mmCIF file of C-alpha atoms in Angstrom:
data_model
loop_
_atom_site.group_PDB
_atom_site.id
_atom_site.type_symbol
_atom_site.label_atom_id
_atom_site.label_comp_id
_atom_site.label_asym_id
_atom_site.label_seq_id
_atom_site.Cartn_x
_atom_site.Cartn_y
_atom_site.Cartn_z
ATOM 1 C CA UNK A 1 0.149 0.089 0.019
ATOM 2 C CA UNK A 2 1.894 2.778 -1.451
ATOM 3 C CA UNK A 3 0.518 6.769 0.201
ATOM 4 C CA UNK A 4 2.835 8.498 -1.952
ATOM 5 C CA UNK A 5 2.101 10.207 -4.892
ATOM 6 C CA UNK A 6 3.940 9.330 -8.696
ATOM 7 C CA UNK A 7 6.443 11.344 -9.444
ATOM 8 C CA UNK A 8 4.031 12.953 -12.370
ATOM 9 C CA UNK A 9 1.375 13.881 -9.799
ATOM 10 C CA UNK A 10 3.937 15.176 -7.379
ATOM 11 C CA UNK A 11 5.256 17.355 -9.979
ATOM 12 C CA UNK A 12 1.536 18.979 -10.560
ATOM 13 C CA UNK A 13 1.347 19.403 -7.028
ATOM 14 C CA UNK A 14 4.671 21.320 -6.740
ATOM 15 C CA UNK A 15 3.416 23.833 -10.057
ATOM 16 C CA UNK A 16 0.158 24.646 -8.138
ATOM 17 C CA UNK A 17 1.801 25.139 -4.982
ATOM 18 C CA UNK A 18 3.859 27.736 -6.861
ATOM 19 C CA UNK A 19 0.956 29.300 -8.721
ATOM 20 C CA UNK A 20 -0.661 29.428 -5.306
ATOM 21 C CA UNK A 21 2.332 31.413 -4.086
ATOM 22 C CA UNK A 22 3.551 33.407 -6.713
ATOM 23 C CA UNK A 23 0.557 34.499 -8.448
ATOM 24 C CA UNK A 24 -3.072 33.588 -5.667
ATOM 25 C CA UNK A 25 -1.461 34.842 -2.667
ATOM 26 C CA UNK A 26 -0.152 38.306 -3.840
ATOM 27 C CA UNK A 27 -3.518 39.285 -4.392
ATOM 28 C CA UNK A 28 -5.045 38.656 -1.353
ATOM 29 C CA UNK A 29 -4.530 41.727 0.380
ATOM 30 C CA UNK A 30 -6.158 43.257 -2.255
ATOM 31 C CA UNK A 31 -9.490 40.836 -1.887
ATOM 32 C CA UNK A 32 -9.572 40.991 1.606
ATOM 33 C CA UNK A 33 -9.683 45.001 1.250
ATOM 34 C CA UNK A 34 -12.737 44.698 -1.141
ATOM 35 C CA UNK A 35 -14.417 42.215 0.845
ATOM 36 C CA UNK A 36 -13.846 44.365 4.192
ATOM 37 C CA UNK A 37 -15.389 46.991 2.490
ATOM 38 C CA UNK A 38 -18.634 45.560 1.818
ATOM 39 C CA UNK A 39 -18.218 44.662 -2.094
ATOM 40 C CA UNK A 40 -18.313 41.274 -1.663
ATOM 41 C CA UNK A 41 -14.963 38.148 -2.424
ATOM 42 C CA UNK A 42 -13.902 38.917 -6.573
ATOM 43 C CA UNK A 43 -11.108 39.388 -8.472
ATOM 44 C CA UNK A 44 -11.623 42.343 -11.184
ATOM 45 C CA UNK A 45 -11.447 41.130 -15.088
ATOM 46 C CA UNK A 46 -7.684 41.936 -15.779
ATOM 47 C CA UNK A 47 -6.747 39.760 -12.502
ATOM 48 C CA UNK A 48 -9.022 36.700 -13.572
ATOM 49 C CA UNK A 49 -7.063 37.544 -17.264
ATOM 50 C CA UNK A 50 -4.124 37.431 -16.017
ATOM 51 C CA UNK A 51 -4.150 34.269 -14.179
ATOM 52 C CA UNK A 52 -6.460 32.775 -16.794
ATOM 53 C CA UNK A 53 -3.331 33.622 -19.280
ATOM 54 C CA UNK A 54 -0.451 32.057 -16.797
ATOM 55 C CA UNK A 55 -2.867 29.443 -15.486
ATOM 56 C CA UNK A 56 -3.200 28.147 -19.015
ATOM 57 C CA UNK A 57 0.551 28.702 -20.306
ATOM 58 C CA UNK A 58 1.314 26.748 -17.072
ATOM 59 C CA UNK A 59 -0.410 23.709 -18.680
ATOM 60 C CA UNK A 60 -3.232 23.663 -15.770
ATOM 61 C CA UNK A 61 -6.301 24.278 -17.869
ATOM 62 C CA UNK A 62 -8.214 20.682 -17.964
ATOM 63 C CA UNK A 63 -6.426 18.568 -16.228
ATOM 64 C CA UNK A 64 -9.433 16.318 -15.209
ATOM 65 C CA UNK A 65 -10.802 16.455 -18.273
ATOM 66 C CA UNK A 66 -10.825 14.266 -20.956
ATOM 67 C CA UNK A 67 -8.298 14.398 -23.523
ATOM 68 C CA UNK A 68 -9.860 14.643 -26.825
ATOM 69 C CA UNK A 69 -11.709 17.705 -25.700
ATOM 70 C CA UNK A 70 -8.035 19.123 -24.729
ATOM 71 C CA UNK A 71 -8.060 17.897 -21.716
ATOM 72 C CA UNK A 72 -5.066 16.141 -19.866
ATOM 73 C CA UNK A 73 -7.599 13.202 -17.951
ATOM 74 C CA UNK A 74 -5.875 13.049 -14.715
ATOM 75 C CA UNK A 75 -7.307 10.615 -11.948
ATOM 76 C CA UNK A 76 -9.183 12.053 -8.522
ATOM 77 C CA UNK A 77 -5.716 11.717 -6.751
ATOM 78 C CA UNK A 78 -3.834 14.280 -8.338
ATOM 79 C CA UNK A 79 -7.248 16.559 -8.554
ATOM 80 C CA UNK A 80 -7.043 15.841 -4.361
ATOM 81 C CA UNK A 81 -3.272 17.729 -4.338
ATOM 82 C CA UNK A 82 -3.809 20.158 -6.827
ATOM 83 C CA UNK A 83 -7.810 20.922 -4.668
ATOM 84 C CA UNK A 84 -5.238 21.479 -1.361
ATOM 85 C CA UNK A 85 -3.077 23.561 -2.343
ATOM 86 C CA UNK A 86 -5.665 25.309 -3.715
ATOM 87 C CA UNK A 87 -7.357 25.936 -1.014
ATOM 88 C CA UNK A 88 -4.165 27.522 0.999
ATOM 89 C CA UNK A 89 -5.378 30.948 -0.193
ATOM 90 C CA UNK A 90 -8.296 33.374 0.050
ATOM 91 C CA UNK A 91 -8.216 34.809 -3.701
ATOM 92 C CA UNK A 92 -11.025 33.247 -5.090
ATOM 93 C CA UNK A 93 -9.726 31.483 -8.534
ATOM 94 C CA UNK A 94 -10.845 28.578 -9.898
ATOM 95 C CA UNK A 95 -8.650 26.754 -12.978
ATOM 96 C CA UNK A 96 -11.150 26.326 -15.245
ATOM 97 C CA UNK A 97 -13.583 24.208 -15.499
ATOM 98 C CA UNK A 98 -14.155 23.214 -12.207
ATOM 99 C CA UNK A 99 -14.732 19.727 -11.542
ATOM 100 C CA UNK A 100 -18.227 18.798 -10.904
ATOM 101 C CA UNK A 101 -19.771 20.032 -13.003
ATOM 102 C CA UNK A 102 -17.545 18.975 -15.479
ATOM 103 C CA UNK A 103 -17.648 15.476 -14.359
ATOM 104 C CA UNK A 104 -21.663 15.203 -14.538
ATOM 105 C CA UNK A 105 -21.105 16.502 -18.105
ATOM 106 C CA UNK A 106 -18.740 13.870 -18.621
ATOM 107 C CA UNK A 107 -20.659 11.253 -17.665
ATOM 108 C CA UNK A 108 -23.703 12.369 -19.616
ATOM 109 C CA UNK A 109 -23.214 14.044 -22.561
ATOM 110 C CA UNK A 110 -23.882 12.702 -26.177
ATOM 111 C CA UNK A 111 -22.094 13.800 -29.533
ATOM 112 C CA UNK A 112 -24.098 17.096 -30.139
ATOM 113 C CA UNK A 113 -23.874 18.162 -26.353
ATOM 114 C CA UNK A 114 -20.313 17.132 -26.138
ATOM 115 C CA UNK A 115 -19.602 19.537 -28.856
ATOM 116 C CA UNK A 116 -21.509 22.375 -28.072
ATOM 117 C CA UNK A 117 -21.200 22.477 -24.430
ATOM 118 C CA UNK A 118 -18.546 20.204 -23.357
ATOM 119 C CA UNK A 119 -16.225 21.337 -25.120
ATOM 120 C CA UNK A 120 -16.309 24.902 -24.613
ATOM 121 C CA UNK A 121 -16.309 24.380 -20.989
ATOM 122 C CA UNK A 122 -12.996 22.798 -20.975
ATOM 123 C CA UNK A 123 -11.577 25.379 -23.201
ATOM 124 C CA UNK A 124 -12.515 27.916 -20.314
ATOM 125 C CA UNK A 125 -14.820 29.833 -23.186
ATOM 126 C CA UNK A 126 -17.963 29.125 -21.054
ATOM 127 C CA UNK A 127 -19.131 28.785 -17.026
ATOM 128 C CA UNK A 128 -21.022 26.935 -15.932
ATOM 129 C CA UNK A 129 -23.870 26.635 -12.709
ATOM 130 C CA UNK A 130 -25.979 23.897 -11.257
ATOM 131 C CA UNK A 131 -29.666 24.021 -9.805
ATOM 132 C CA UNK A 132 -30.481 21.530 -7.059
ATOM 133 C CA UNK A 133 -31.838 22.771 -4.115
ATOM 134 C CA UNK A 134 -35.262 24.236 -3.857
ATOM 135 C CA UNK A 135 -36.480 26.634 -1.731
ATOM 136 C CA UNK A 136 -38.546 23.658 0.100
ATOM 137 C CA UNK A 137 -36.042 20.924 -1.033
ATOM 138 C CA UNK A 138 -32.597 20.804 0.132
ATOM 139 C CA UNK A 139 -30.566 17.765 1.036
ATOM 140 C CA UNK A 140 -33.752 15.674 0.297
ATOM 141 C CA UNK A 141 -33.445 15.011 -3.895
ATOM 142 C CA UNK A 142 -37.509 13.187 -3.344
ATOM 143 C CA UNK A 143 -38.440 16.519 -2.009
ATOM 144 C CA UNK A 144 -37.913 18.024 -5.281
ATOM 145 C CA UNK A 145 -41.049 20.058 -7.540
ATOM 146 C CA UNK A 146 -39.541 21.658 -10.045
ATOM 147 C CA UNK A 147 -41.546 19.464 -12.897
ATOM 148 C CA UNK A 148 -40.323 19.281 -16.945
ATOM 149 C CA UNK A 149 -43.278 17.905 -18.690
ATOM 150 C CA UNK A 150 -42.824 17.029 -22.443
ATOM 151 C CA UNK A 151 -44.377 19.576 -24.825
ATOM 152 C CA UNK A 152 -44.016 18.339 -28.859
ATOM 153 C CA UNK A 153 -40.170 17.808 -29.334
ATOM 154 C CA UNK A 154 -39.404 20.034 -26.179
ATOM 155 C CA UNK A 155 -39.202 20.324 -22.431
ATOM 156 C CA UNK A 156 -41.183 22.709 -20.477
ATOM 157 C CA UNK A 157 -39.832 23.491 -17.045
ATOM 158 C CA UNK A 158 -42.055 25.530 -14.230
ATOM 159 C CA UNK A 159 -40.585 25.579 -10.438
ATOM 160 C CA UNK A 160 -37.866 27.133 -8.247
ATOM 161 C CA UNK A 161 -34.393 26.539 -7.123
ATOM 162 C CA UNK A 162 -31.888 28.567 -4.744
ATOM 163 C CA UNK A 163 -28.344 28.454 -3.734
ATOM 164 C CA UNK A 164 -27.144 28.451 -6.996
ATOM 165 C CA UNK A 165 -23.226 29.899 -7.609
ATOM 166 C CA UNK A 166 -22.744 31.902 -10.919
ATOM 167 C CA UNK A 167 -26.782 31.889 -11.682
ATOM 168 C CA UNK A 168 -26.447 34.886 -12.972
ATOM 169 C CA UNK A 169 -23.142 35.009 -14.916
ATOM 170 C CA UNK A 170 -23.142 31.503 -16.046
ATOM 171 C CA UNK A 171 -23.316 30.723 -19.807
ATOM 172 C CA UNK A 172 -25.452 27.676 -19.059
ATOM 173 C CA UNK A 173 -27.391 25.763 -16.020
ATOM 174 C CA UNK A 174 -27.823 22.542 -15.473
ATOM 175 C CA UNK A 175 -30.536 22.085 -14.109
ATOM 176 C CA UNK A 176 -32.233 19.186 -12.326
ATOM 177 C CA UNK A 177 -36.588 18.413 -12.508
ATOM 178 C CA UNK A 178 -38.481 16.084 -11.645
ATOM 179 C CA UNK A 179 -39.938 13.954 -14.669
ATOM 180 C CA UNK A 180 -42.192 11.628 -13.301
ATOM 181 C CA UNK A 181 -43.815 12.109 -9.558
ATOM 182 C CA UNK A 182 -44.578 8.725 -9.055
ATOM 183 C CA UNK A 183 -41.081 7.503 -9.298
ATOM 184 C CA UNK A 184 -39.407 10.724 -7.686
ATOM 185 C CA UNK A 185 -35.876 10.007 -6.839
ATOM 186 C CA UNK A 186 -35.758 6.819 -8.277
ATOM 187 C CA UNK A 187 -36.288 7.320 -11.786
ATOM 188 C CA UNK A 188 -37.768 10.380 -12.103
ATOM 189 C CA UNK A 189 -35.330 12.984 -12.167
ATOM 190 C CA UNK A 190 -34.066 14.649 -15.165
ATOM 191 C CA UNK A 191 -31.140 17.226 -15.435
ATOM 192 C CA UNK A 192 -31.632 19.763 -18.491
ATOM 193 C CA UNK A 193 -29.118 22.212 -20.184
ATOM 194 C CA UNK A 194 -30.642 25.705 -19.972
ATOM 195 C CA UNK A 195 -28.786 28.180 -21.616
ATOM 196 C CA UNK A 196 -28.201 32.070 -20.119
ATOM 197 C CA UNK A 197 -31.216 34.307 -21.890
ATOM 198 C CA UNK A 198 -33.890 31.269 -22.076
ATOM 199 C CA UNK A 199 -37.639 32.979 -22.082
ATOM 200 C CA UNK A 200 -38.226 31.665 -18.595
ATOM 201 C CA UNK A 201 -35.369 31.274 -16.504
ATOM 202 C CA UNK A 202 -35.228 34.512 -14.451
ATOM 203 C CA UNK A 203 -33.012 35.383 -11.457
ATOM 204 C CA UNK A 204 -35.415 36.175 -9.149
ATOM 205 C CA UNK A 205 -32.805 37.933 -6.419
ATOM 206 C CA UNK A 206 -28.609 37.789 -5.116
ATOM 207 C CA UNK A 207 -28.095 36.141 -2.081
ATOM 208 C CA UNK A 208 -24.734 37.699 0.450
ATOM 209 C CA UNK A 209 -23.650 35.130 2.284
ATOM 210 C CA UNK A 210 -21.043 34.499 4.867
ATOM 211 C CA UNK A 211 -17.655 35.521 4.252
ATOM 212 C CA UNK A 212 -18.157 38.215 0.765
ATOM 213 C CA UNK A 213 -19.578 35.493 -1.000
ATOM 214 C CA UNK A 214 -23.265 35.289 -3.014
ATOM 215 C CA UNK A 215 -25.686 32.629 -4.421
ATOM 216 C CA UNK A 216 -29.035 33.457 -6.285
ATOM 217 C CA UNK A 217 -32.509 32.506 -6.045
ATOM 218 C CA UNK A 218 -34.490 31.880 -9.915
ATOM 219 C CA UNK A 219 -37.471 31.304 -11.200
ATOM 220 C CA UNK A 220 -38.271 28.504 -13.903
ATOM 221 C CA UNK A 221 -41.645 29.851 -15.287
ATOM 222 C CA UNK A 222 -42.867 28.000 -18.514
ATOM 223 C CA UNK A 223 -38.906 27.736 -19.516
ATOM 224 C CA UNK A 224 -38.716 26.279 -22.565
ATOM 225 C CA UNK A 225 -35.887 23.854 -23.373
ATOM 226 C CA UNK A 226 -35.174 22.414 -26.524
ATOM 227 C CA UNK A 227 -34.950 18.100 -26.459
ATOM 228 C CA UNK A 228 -31.711 18.128 -27.168
ATOM 229 C CA UNK A 229 -31.088 19.212 -24.634
ATOM 230 C CA UNK A 230 -31.857 16.632 -21.847
ATOM 231 C CA UNK A 231 -28.772 15.586 -20.347
ATOM 232 C CA UNK A 232 -28.228 11.961 -20.202
ATOM 233 C CA UNK A 233 -31.284 9.577 -19.872
ATOM 234 C CA UNK A 234 -35.155 10.952 -18.813
ATOM 235 C CA UNK A 235 -35.197 10.130 -15.096
ATOM 236 C CA UNK A 236 -31.771 8.881 -14.929
ATOM 237 C CA UNK A 237 -30.263 12.373 -14.144
ATOM 238 C CA UNK A 238 -29.970 10.817 -10.204
ATOM 239 C CA UNK A 239 -27.021 9.509 -10.545
ATOM 240 C CA UNK A 240 -24.910 12.077 -12.622
ATOM 241 C CA UNK A 241 -26.101 14.620 -10.003
ATOM 242 C CA UNK A 242 -24.384 12.393 -7.663
ATOM 243 C CA UNK A 243 -21.650 11.608 -9.588
ATOM 244 C CA UNK A 244 -21.133 16.035 -9.421
ATOM 245 C CA UNK A 245 -21.798 16.305 -5.587
ATOM 246 C CA UNK A 246 -19.538 13.508 -4.742
ATOM 247 C CA UNK A 247 -16.575 15.391 -6.876
ATOM 248 C CA UNK A 248 -17.345 18.377 -4.799
ATOM 249 C CA UNK A 249 -17.385 16.805 -1.832
ATOM 250 C CA UNK A 250 -13.602 15.374 -2.071
ATOM 251 C CA UNK A 251 -12.786 18.870 -3.728
ATOM 252 C CA UNK A 252 -13.868 20.221 -0.318
ATOM 253 C CA UNK A 253 -12.191 17.754 1.792
ATOM 254 C CA UNK A 254 -8.587 18.927 -0.109
ATOM 255 C CA UNK A 255 -9.404 22.655 -0.108
ATOM 256 C CA UNK A 256 -10.288 21.971 4.057
ATOM 257 C CA UNK A 257 -6.966 20.409 4.214
ATOM 258 C CA UNK A 258 -5.195 23.593 2.259
ATOM 259 C CA UNK A 259 -6.786 25.735 4.670
ATOM 260 C CA UNK A 260 -6.308 24.157 8.051
ATOM 261 C CA UNK A 261 -3.039 24.014 6.828
ATOM 262 C CA UNK A 262 -2.172 27.176 5.549
ATOM 263 C CA UNK A 263 -3.795 28.112 9.203
ATOM 264 C CA UNK A 264 -1.447 25.739 11.391
ATOM 265 C CA UNK A 265 1.553 26.705 9.426
ATOM 266 C CA UNK A 266 0.713 30.790 10.375
ATOM 267 C CA UNK A 267 0.308 29.599 13.989
ATOM 268 C CA UNK A 268 3.624 27.689 14.154
ATOM 269 C CA UNK A 269 5.358 30.907 12.887
ATOM 270 C CA UNK A 270 3.476 33.168 15.186
ATOM 271 C CA UNK A 271 3.832 31.127 18.892
ATOM 272 C CA UNK A 272 6.824 31.467 19.229
ATOM 273 C CA UNK A 273 7.205 35.099 18.870
ATOM 274 C CA UNK A 274 4.527 36.470 20.800
ATOM 275 C CA UNK A 275 4.892 36.308 24.412
ATOM 276 C CA UNK A 276 1.971 37.152 27.066
ATOM 277 C CA UNK A 277 3.406 37.186 30.698
ATOM 278 C CA UNK A 278 7.010 36.486 30.188
ATOM 279 C CA UNK A 279 6.379 33.497 28.240
ATOM 280 C CA UNK A 280 6.022 32.524 24.226
ATOM 281 C CA UNK A 281 2.634 31.278 23.397
ATOM 282 C CA UNK A 282 4.968 28.490 21.755
ATOM 283 C CA UNK A 283 5.761 27.301 25.393
ATOM 284 C CA UNK A 284 2.070 27.169 26.273
ATOM 285 C CA UNK A 285 1.130 23.779 27.039
ATOM 286 C CA UNK A 286 -2.554 25.091 25.118
ATOM 287 C CA UNK A 287 -0.660 25.835 22.077
ATOM 288 C CA UNK A 288 1.007 22.993 22.164
ATOM 289 C CA UNK A 289 -1.669 21.359 22.658
ATOM 290 C CA UNK A 290 -3.598 22.768 19.571
ATOM 291 C CA UNK A 291 -0.709 22.302 17.620
ATOM 292 C CA UNK A 292 -0.059 18.644 17.575
ATOM 293 C CA UNK A 293 -3.811 17.921 18.159
ATOM 294 C CA UNK A 294 -4.439 19.631 14.671
ATOM 295 C CA UNK A 295 -1.263 18.756 12.606
ATOM 296 C CA UNK A 296 -2.365 14.815 13.739
ATOM 297 C CA UNK A 297 -6.263 15.169 12.473
ATOM 298 C CA UNK A 298 -4.603 16.986 9.252
ATOM 299 C CA UNK A 299 -2.702 14.251 8.494
ATOM 300 C CA UNK A 300 -5.429 11.673 9.167
ATOM 301 C CA UNK A 301 -7.820 14.015 6.607
ATOM 302 C CA UNK A 302 -5.033 14.244 4.107
ATOM 303 C CA UNK A 303 -5.412 10.768 3.965
ATOM 304 C CA UNK A 304 -8.722 9.755 4.285
ATOM 305 C CA UNK A 305 -9.077 11.853 1.358
ATOM 306 C CA UNK A 306 -6.673 10.893 -1.226
ATOM 307 C CA UNK A 307 -8.079 7.227 -0.205
ATOM 308 C CA UNK A 308 -11.279 8.031 -1.127
ATOM 309 C CA UNK A 309 -10.017 9.469 -4.336
ATOM 310 C CA UNK A 310 -8.014 6.422 -5.112
ATOM 311 C CA UNK A 311 -10.941 4.042 -4.678
ATOM 312 C CA UNK A 312 -13.214 5.821 -6.682
ATOM 313 C CA UNK A 313 -10.543 6.017 -9.679
ATOM 314 C CA UNK A 314 -10.612 2.220 -9.075
ATOM 315 C CA UNK A 315 -14.467 2.304 -9.878
ATOM 316 C CA UNK A 316 -14.952 1.332 -6.194
ATOM 317 C CA UNK A 317 -18.443 2.060 -3.975
ATOM 318 C CA UNK A 318 -17.085 5.136 -1.961
ATOM 319 C CA UNK A 319 -20.569 6.757 -1.299
ATOM 320 C CA UNK A 320 -19.641 6.602 2.818
ATOM 321 C CA UNK A 321 -16.292 7.360 2.499
ATOM 322 C CA UNK A 322 -17.123 10.417 0.618
ATOM 323 C CA UNK A 323 -19.781 11.175 3.300
ATOM 324 C CA UNK A 324 -17.070 10.593 5.964
ATOM 325 C CA UNK A 325 -14.299 12.646 4.338
ATOM 326 C CA UNK A 326 -17.026 15.738 3.742
ATOM 327 C CA UNK A 327 -18.274 15.844 7.304
ATOM 328 C CA UNK A 328 -14.815 15.188 9.064
ATOM 329 C CA UNK A 329 -12.313 17.297 7.143
ATOM 330 C CA UNK A 330 -14.878 20.230 7.298
ATOM 331 C CA UNK A 331 -15.311 20.286 10.530
ATOM 332 C CA UNK A 332 -11.673 19.393 11.273
ATOM 333 C CA UNK A 333 -10.409 22.380 9.366
ATOM 334 C CA UNK A 334 -13.416 24.941 11.106
ATOM 335 C CA UNK A 335 -12.172 23.724 14.388
ATOM 336 C CA UNK A 336 -8.496 24.179 13.645
ATOM 337 C CA UNK A 337 -9.256 27.566 12.457
ATOM 338 C CA UNK A 338 -11.028 28.954 15.486
ATOM 339 C CA UNK A 339 -8.499 27.500 17.416
ATOM 340 C CA UNK A 340 -5.916 29.658 15.174
ATOM 341 C CA UNK A 341 -8.166 32.528 15.331
ATOM 342 C CA UNK A 342 -8.325 32.171 19.610
ATOM 343 C CA UNK A 343 -4.215 32.350 19.333
ATOM 344 C CA UNK A 344 -3.478 35.014 17.128
ATOM 345 C CA UNK A 345 -6.370 37.195 19.177
ATOM 346 C CA UNK A 346 -7.832 40.315 18.721
ATOM 347 C CA UNK A 347 -5.620 40.146 15.759
ATOM 348 C CA UNK A 348 -7.417 36.249 14.775
ATOM 349 C CA UNK A 349 -10.409 38.365 14.378
ATOM 350 C CA UNK A 350 -9.961 40.979 12.280
ATOM 351 C CA UNK A 351 -10.066 41.382 8.333
ATOM 352 C CA UNK A 352 -6.899 42.073 8.030
ATOM 353 C CA UNK A 353 -5.500 38.649 7.660
ATOM 354 C CA UNK A 354 -7.067 36.055 5.717
ATOM 355 C CA UNK A 355 -8.668 33.250 8.991
ATOM 356 C CA UNK A 356 -11.524 35.099 8.938
ATOM 357 C CA UNK A 357 -12.340 34.736 5.182
ATOM 358 C CA UNK A 358 -10.997 31.071 5.470
ATOM 359 C CA UNK A 359 -13.304 30.396 8.469
ATOM 360 C CA UNK A 360 -16.558 32.087 6.660
ATOM 361 C CA UNK A 361 -16.573 29.392 4.026
ATOM 362 C CA UNK A 362 -16.253 26.680 6.405
ATOM 363 C CA UNK A 363 -18.955 27.208 8.055
ATOM 364 C CA UNK A 364 -20.845 27.240 4.636
ATOM 365 C CA UNK A 365 -19.149 24.482 3.434
ATOM 366 C CA UNK A 366 -20.080 22.827 6.479
ATOM 367 C CA UNK A 367 -23.820 23.020 4.957
ATOM 368 C CA UNK A 368 -23.268 23.227 1.435
ATOM 369 C CA UNK A 369 -23.511 19.561 -0.776
ATOM 370 C CA UNK A 370 -25.163 17.793 2.006
ATOM 371 C CA UNK A 371 -24.946 19.406 6.274
ATOM 372 C CA UNK A 372 -22.504 17.480 8.202
ATOM 373 C CA UNK A 373 -25.732 15.937 9.970
ATOM 374 C CA UNK A 374 -27.127 13.885 6.500
ATOM 375 C CA UNK A 375 -23.892 13.073 6.137
ATOM 376 C CA UNK A 376 -23.508 11.276 9.503
ATOM 377 C CA UNK A 377 -26.977 10.361 9.151
ATOM 378 C CA UNK A 378 -26.092 8.524 5.133
ATOM 379 C CA UNK A 379 -22.778 6.494 7.214
ATOM 380 C CA UNK A 380 -24.729 5.131 9.947
ATOM 381 C CA UNK A 381 -27.334 3.775 7.833
ATOM 382 C CA UNK A 382 -24.826 2.176 5.261
ATOM 383 C CA UNK A 383 -23.717 0.939 8.456
ATOM 384 C CA UNK A 384 -26.627 -0.034 10.054
ATOM 385 C CA UNK A 385 -28.389 -1.315 7.158
ATOM 386 C CA UNK A 386 -31.114 1.401 7.671
ATOM 387 C CA UNK A 387 -32.232 2.643 4.081
ATOM 388 C CA UNK A 388 -35.433 2.095 3.019
#
């Protein structure tokens, strides 16, 4: 059993680490200043353009996309290392294309959709979003009420979706809807590709979230979608949606490791310098225990995440492992950030350090893509055999 990355994947991880250090970290001060002034967490067009150019020239685009559309077809194990490094910074930049929607498209597109949607997405020419949650249906897809009904060769969609990232900017949205009420989540949910500007696709409001982030609520009102934009087979949208969610959850676990590691590194550097009552913080047992516990839990979480990714690459059933790492990683990192902020004292809760933005991101991640309590329930259900 080998717990080391291959040389190729280690070199990629090191390359991303340098990209984060040299290109993303220098932008943090400006990002934090804008967020502190209430402008939200964002990069300017000029900043994004430069990062796109540099990352593309470094060969960091389409890392896990298929080779026949310009990708590198890397396994999930390699992507864990990439995402861990990206998690170390609060600069909001994603290497195109974002893996979760990419992998859902990879699992479902036909040849026409491959050319019209997947290839441009891999090339960084389009932005995507996904609409799953509804005002009355979050973690339970069986409670989904958005309906899609046939009308000749087309589909007409009616309903509401909420908590959608990039809904106002995305060139297309992967939209989940019920196509058979009787079957529900077991064969009655389908996925559709809805283009920006489609009549009946209405962005209702932008919702401010913690840490300068935003999501959106949309209404589908007689939204007509051409028949060829059904993604995958009718009624078979649930499994690809889970592929997408599983990818995001592994990504979140890797981000959590990256954030926790950065916070721990900050504490290790700071503790010997800061003196209280005549002794350095590094000499205080409480701080020593926090460092030891964080280092141990980060190590365990990193190994758990690589284990899950490796099993996924082998085609194994990792539903329990994905739930385990999603809840454990986000809770671990949140605890680590909280303790590091405590150790930094008043400075730790200012908007002059990146700690508060990382903690805010973790606070939302403890809910996004399934809250901690749901994932614990899933693990217990799988072990106890209580699935209905």
